[in-house]
mmCIF file of C-alpha atoms in Angstrom:
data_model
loop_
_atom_site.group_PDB
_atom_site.id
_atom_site.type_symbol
_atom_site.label_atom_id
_atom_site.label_comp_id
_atom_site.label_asym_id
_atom_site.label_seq_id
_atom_site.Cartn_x
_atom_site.Cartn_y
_atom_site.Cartn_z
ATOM 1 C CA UNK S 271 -6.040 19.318 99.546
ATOM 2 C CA UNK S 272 -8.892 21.963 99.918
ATOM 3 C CA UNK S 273 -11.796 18.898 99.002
ATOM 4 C CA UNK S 274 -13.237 15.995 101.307
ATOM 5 C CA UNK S 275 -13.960 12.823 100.414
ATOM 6 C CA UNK S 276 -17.776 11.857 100.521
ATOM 7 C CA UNK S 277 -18.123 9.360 102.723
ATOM 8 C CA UNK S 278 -20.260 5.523 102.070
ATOM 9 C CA UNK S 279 -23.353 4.719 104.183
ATOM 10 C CA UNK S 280 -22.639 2.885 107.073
ATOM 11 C CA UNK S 281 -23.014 -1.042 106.822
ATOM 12 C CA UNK S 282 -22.681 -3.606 109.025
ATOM 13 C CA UNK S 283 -19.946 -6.256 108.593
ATOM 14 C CA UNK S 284 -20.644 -9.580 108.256
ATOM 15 C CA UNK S 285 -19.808 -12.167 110.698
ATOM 16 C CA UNK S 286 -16.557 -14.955 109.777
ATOM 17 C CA UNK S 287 -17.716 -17.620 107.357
ATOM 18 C CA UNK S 288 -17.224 -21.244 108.776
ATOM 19 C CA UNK S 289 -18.496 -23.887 110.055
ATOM 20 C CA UNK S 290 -21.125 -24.127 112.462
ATOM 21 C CA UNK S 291 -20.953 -26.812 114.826
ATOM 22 C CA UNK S 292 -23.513 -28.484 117.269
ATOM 23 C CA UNK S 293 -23.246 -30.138 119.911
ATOM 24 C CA UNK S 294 -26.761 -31.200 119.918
ATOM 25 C CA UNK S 295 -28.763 -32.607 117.199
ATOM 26 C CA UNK S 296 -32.220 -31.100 117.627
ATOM 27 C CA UNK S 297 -36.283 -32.913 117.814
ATOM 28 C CA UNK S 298 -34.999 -35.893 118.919
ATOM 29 C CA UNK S 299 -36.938 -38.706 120.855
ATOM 30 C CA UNK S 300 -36.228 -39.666 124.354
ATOM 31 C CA UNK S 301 -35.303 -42.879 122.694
ATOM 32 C CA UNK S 302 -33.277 -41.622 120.208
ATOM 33 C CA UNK S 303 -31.280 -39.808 122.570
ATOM 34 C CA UNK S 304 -30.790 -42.826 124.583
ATOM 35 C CA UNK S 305 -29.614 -45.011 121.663
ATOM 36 C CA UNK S 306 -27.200 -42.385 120.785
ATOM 37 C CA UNK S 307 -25.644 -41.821 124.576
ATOM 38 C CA UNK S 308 -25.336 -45.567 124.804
ATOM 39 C CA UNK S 309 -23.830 -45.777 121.075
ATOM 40 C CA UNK S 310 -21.411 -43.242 121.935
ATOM 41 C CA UNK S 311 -20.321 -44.661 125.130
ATOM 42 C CA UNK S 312 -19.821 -47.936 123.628
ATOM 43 C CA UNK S 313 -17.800 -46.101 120.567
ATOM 44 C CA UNK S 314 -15.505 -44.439 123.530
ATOM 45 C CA UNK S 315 -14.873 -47.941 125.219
ATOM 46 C CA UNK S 316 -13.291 -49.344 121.755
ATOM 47 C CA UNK S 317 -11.762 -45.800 121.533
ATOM 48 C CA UNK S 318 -9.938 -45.870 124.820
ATOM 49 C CA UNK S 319 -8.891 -49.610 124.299
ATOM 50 C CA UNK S 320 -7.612 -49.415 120.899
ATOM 51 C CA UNK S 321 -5.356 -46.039 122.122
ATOM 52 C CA UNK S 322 -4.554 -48.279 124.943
ATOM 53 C CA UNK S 323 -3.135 -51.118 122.509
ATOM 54 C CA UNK S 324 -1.323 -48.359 120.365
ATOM 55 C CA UNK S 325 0.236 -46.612 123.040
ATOM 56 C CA UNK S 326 1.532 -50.387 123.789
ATOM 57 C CA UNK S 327 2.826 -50.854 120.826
ATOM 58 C CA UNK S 328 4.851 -48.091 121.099
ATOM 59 C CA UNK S 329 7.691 -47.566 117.878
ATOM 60 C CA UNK S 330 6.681 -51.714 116.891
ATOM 61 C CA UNK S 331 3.772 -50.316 114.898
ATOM 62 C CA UNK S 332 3.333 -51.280 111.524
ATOM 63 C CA UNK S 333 0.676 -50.913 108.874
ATOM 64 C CA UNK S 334 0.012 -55.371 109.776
ATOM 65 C CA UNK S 335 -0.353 -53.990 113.643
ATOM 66 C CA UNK S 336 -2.834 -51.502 112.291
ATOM 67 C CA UNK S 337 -4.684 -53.854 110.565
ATOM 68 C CA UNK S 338 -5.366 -56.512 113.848
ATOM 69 C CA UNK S 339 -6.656 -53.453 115.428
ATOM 70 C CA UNK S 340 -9.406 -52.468 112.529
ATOM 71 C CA UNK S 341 -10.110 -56.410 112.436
ATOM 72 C CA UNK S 342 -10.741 -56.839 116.078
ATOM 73 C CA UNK S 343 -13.172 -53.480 116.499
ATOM 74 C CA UNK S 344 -14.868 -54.295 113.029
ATOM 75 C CA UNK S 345 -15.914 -57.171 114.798
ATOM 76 C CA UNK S 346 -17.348 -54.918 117.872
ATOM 77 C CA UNK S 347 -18.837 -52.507 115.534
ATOM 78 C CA UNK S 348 -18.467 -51.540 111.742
ATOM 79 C CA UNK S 349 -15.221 -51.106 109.388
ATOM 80 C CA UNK S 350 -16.365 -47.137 108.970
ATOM 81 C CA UNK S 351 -16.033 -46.692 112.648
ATOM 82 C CA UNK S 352 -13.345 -48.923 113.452
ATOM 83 C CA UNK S 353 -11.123 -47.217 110.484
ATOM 84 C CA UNK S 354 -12.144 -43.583 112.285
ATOM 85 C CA UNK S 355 -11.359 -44.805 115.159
ATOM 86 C CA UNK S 356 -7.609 -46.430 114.217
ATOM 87 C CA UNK S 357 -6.924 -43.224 111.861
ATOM 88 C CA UNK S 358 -7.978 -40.961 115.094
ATOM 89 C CA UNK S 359 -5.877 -42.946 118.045
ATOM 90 C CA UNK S 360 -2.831 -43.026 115.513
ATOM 91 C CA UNK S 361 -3.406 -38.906 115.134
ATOM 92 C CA UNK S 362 -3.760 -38.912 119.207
ATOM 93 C CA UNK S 363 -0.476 -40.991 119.533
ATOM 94 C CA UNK S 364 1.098 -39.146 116.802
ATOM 95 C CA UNK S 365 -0.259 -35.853 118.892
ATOM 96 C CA UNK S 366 1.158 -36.806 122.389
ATOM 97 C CA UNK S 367 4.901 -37.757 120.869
ATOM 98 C CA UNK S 368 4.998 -34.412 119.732
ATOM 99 C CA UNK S 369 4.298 -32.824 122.559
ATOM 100 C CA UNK S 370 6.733 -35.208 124.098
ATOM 101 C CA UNK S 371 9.487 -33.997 121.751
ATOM 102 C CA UNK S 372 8.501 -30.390 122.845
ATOM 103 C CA UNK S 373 8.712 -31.192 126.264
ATOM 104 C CA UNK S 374 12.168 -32.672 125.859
ATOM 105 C CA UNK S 375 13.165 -29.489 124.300
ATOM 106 C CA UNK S 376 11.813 -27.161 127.173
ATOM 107 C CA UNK S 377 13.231 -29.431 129.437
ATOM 108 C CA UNK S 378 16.780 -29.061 127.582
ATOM 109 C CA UNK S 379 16.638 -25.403 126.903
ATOM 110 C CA UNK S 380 15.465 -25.490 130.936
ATOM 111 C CA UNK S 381 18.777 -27.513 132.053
ATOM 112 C CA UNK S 382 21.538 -25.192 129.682
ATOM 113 C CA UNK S 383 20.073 -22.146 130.975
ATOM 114 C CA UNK S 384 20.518 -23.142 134.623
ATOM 115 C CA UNK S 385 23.858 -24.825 133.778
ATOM 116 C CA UNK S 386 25.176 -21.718 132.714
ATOM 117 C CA UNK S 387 24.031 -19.899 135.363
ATOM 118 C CA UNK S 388 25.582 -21.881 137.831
ATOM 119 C CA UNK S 389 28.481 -21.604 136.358
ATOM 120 C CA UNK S 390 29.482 -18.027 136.850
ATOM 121 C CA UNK S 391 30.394 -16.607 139.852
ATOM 122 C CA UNK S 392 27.472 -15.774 142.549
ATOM 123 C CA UNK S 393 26.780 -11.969 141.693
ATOM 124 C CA UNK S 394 28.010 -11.556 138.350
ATOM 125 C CA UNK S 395 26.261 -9.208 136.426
ATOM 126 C CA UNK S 396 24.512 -10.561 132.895
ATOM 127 C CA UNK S 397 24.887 -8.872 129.550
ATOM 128 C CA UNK S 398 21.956 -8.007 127.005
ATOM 129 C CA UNK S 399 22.336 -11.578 125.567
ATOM 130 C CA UNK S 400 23.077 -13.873 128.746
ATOM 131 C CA UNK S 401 21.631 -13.916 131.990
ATOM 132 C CA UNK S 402 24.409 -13.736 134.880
ATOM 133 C CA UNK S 403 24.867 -15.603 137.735
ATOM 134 C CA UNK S 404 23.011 -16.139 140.290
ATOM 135 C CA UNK S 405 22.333 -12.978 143.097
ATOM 136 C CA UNK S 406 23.462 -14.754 146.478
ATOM 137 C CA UNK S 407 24.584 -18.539 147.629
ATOM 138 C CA UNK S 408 20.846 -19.190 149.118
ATOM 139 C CA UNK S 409 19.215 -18.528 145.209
ATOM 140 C CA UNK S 410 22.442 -20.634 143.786
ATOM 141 C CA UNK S 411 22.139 -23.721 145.927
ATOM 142 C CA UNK S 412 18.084 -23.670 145.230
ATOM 143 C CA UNK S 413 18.592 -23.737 141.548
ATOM 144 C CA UNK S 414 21.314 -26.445 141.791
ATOM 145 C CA UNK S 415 18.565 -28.632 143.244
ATOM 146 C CA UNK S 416 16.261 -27.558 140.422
ATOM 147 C CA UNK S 417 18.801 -28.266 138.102
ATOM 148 C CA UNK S 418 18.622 -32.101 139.740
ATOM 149 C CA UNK S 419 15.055 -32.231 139.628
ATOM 150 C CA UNK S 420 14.864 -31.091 135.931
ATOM 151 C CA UNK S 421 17.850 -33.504 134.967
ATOM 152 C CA UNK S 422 16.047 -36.747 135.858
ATOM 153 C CA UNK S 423 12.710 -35.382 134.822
ATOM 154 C CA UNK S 424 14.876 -34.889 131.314
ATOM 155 C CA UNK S 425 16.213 -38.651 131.593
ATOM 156 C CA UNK S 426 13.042 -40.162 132.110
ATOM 157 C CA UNK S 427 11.112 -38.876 129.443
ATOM 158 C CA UNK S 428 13.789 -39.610 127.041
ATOM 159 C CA UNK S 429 13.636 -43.268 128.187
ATOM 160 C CA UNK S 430 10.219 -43.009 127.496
ATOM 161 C CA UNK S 431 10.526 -41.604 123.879
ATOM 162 C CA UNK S 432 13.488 -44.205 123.038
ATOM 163 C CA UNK S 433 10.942 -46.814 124.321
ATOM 164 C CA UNK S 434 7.963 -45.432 122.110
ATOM 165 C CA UNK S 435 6.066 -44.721 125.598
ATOM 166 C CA UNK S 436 3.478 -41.996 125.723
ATOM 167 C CA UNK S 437 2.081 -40.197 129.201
#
């Protein structure tokens, strides 16, 4: 115990590896730069439409679905971007119906909590696992409207998850 360590020279750390990504490509032409906006605006037309169609066809989607939508925006551009585009709306559908799901959940966990507080007597103290009722008749009635409110927000976006929907 009666010895030090010696010490290393100082360095500097290096940054996190990765990849770098732009958002501009660099010495372009006014031209080129105008081909490109109106490119992309024209890709993000056939983007929003084809998410359109899928979010239409809901839970009826099938790999022949699928395929009518590549066939129709090959046509309106080429089969590399219409496949990126079909494999990227499917991911965004895919996306929002899991967040859906989650929602549901929250919305669930939301209503039981409530539910339980409601029923316990106004003033009840909770415990270290459960929350107790609800401190006066004013705070009770309040949350009994919530707990309408959250109940038919619960109902309708089930409906809209039996139905395949996405918001």
């Amino acid at each position: 115990m009666g010895w030090l360590r010696e010490l290393s020279a100082p360095f500097v750390a290096l940054g996190p590896t990765g990849v770098a990504v732009r958002t501009r490509l660099k010495d372009l032409s006014p031209g080129d730069e105008e081909v490109l906006a109106l490119v992309g605006a024209h890709l993000g037309s056939l983007a929003s439409k084809d998410l359109r169609t899928r979010c239409a066809d809901g839970l009826e989607h099938s790999g022949d679905t699928w395929a009518v939508r590549k066939r129709e925006l090959t046509a309106l551009s080429s089969s590399r971007w219409a496949g990126a585009i079909t494999k990227a709306t499917h991911d965004q559908w895919a996306l929002a119906r899991r967040g859906q799901a989650a929602h549901v959940q929250n919305l669930e966990a939301g209503v039981k909590t409530i539910e339980h507080r409601l029923s316990l007597p106004v003033g009840e103290k909770g415990s270290k696992r459960a929350p107790g009722g609800y401190r006066g008749k004013r705070e009770w009635f309040a949350k009994a409207r919530r707990l309408q409110v959250l109940q038919d927000r619960l109902d309708a976006v089930r409906a809209d998850r039996e139905a395949g929907r996405v918001r």
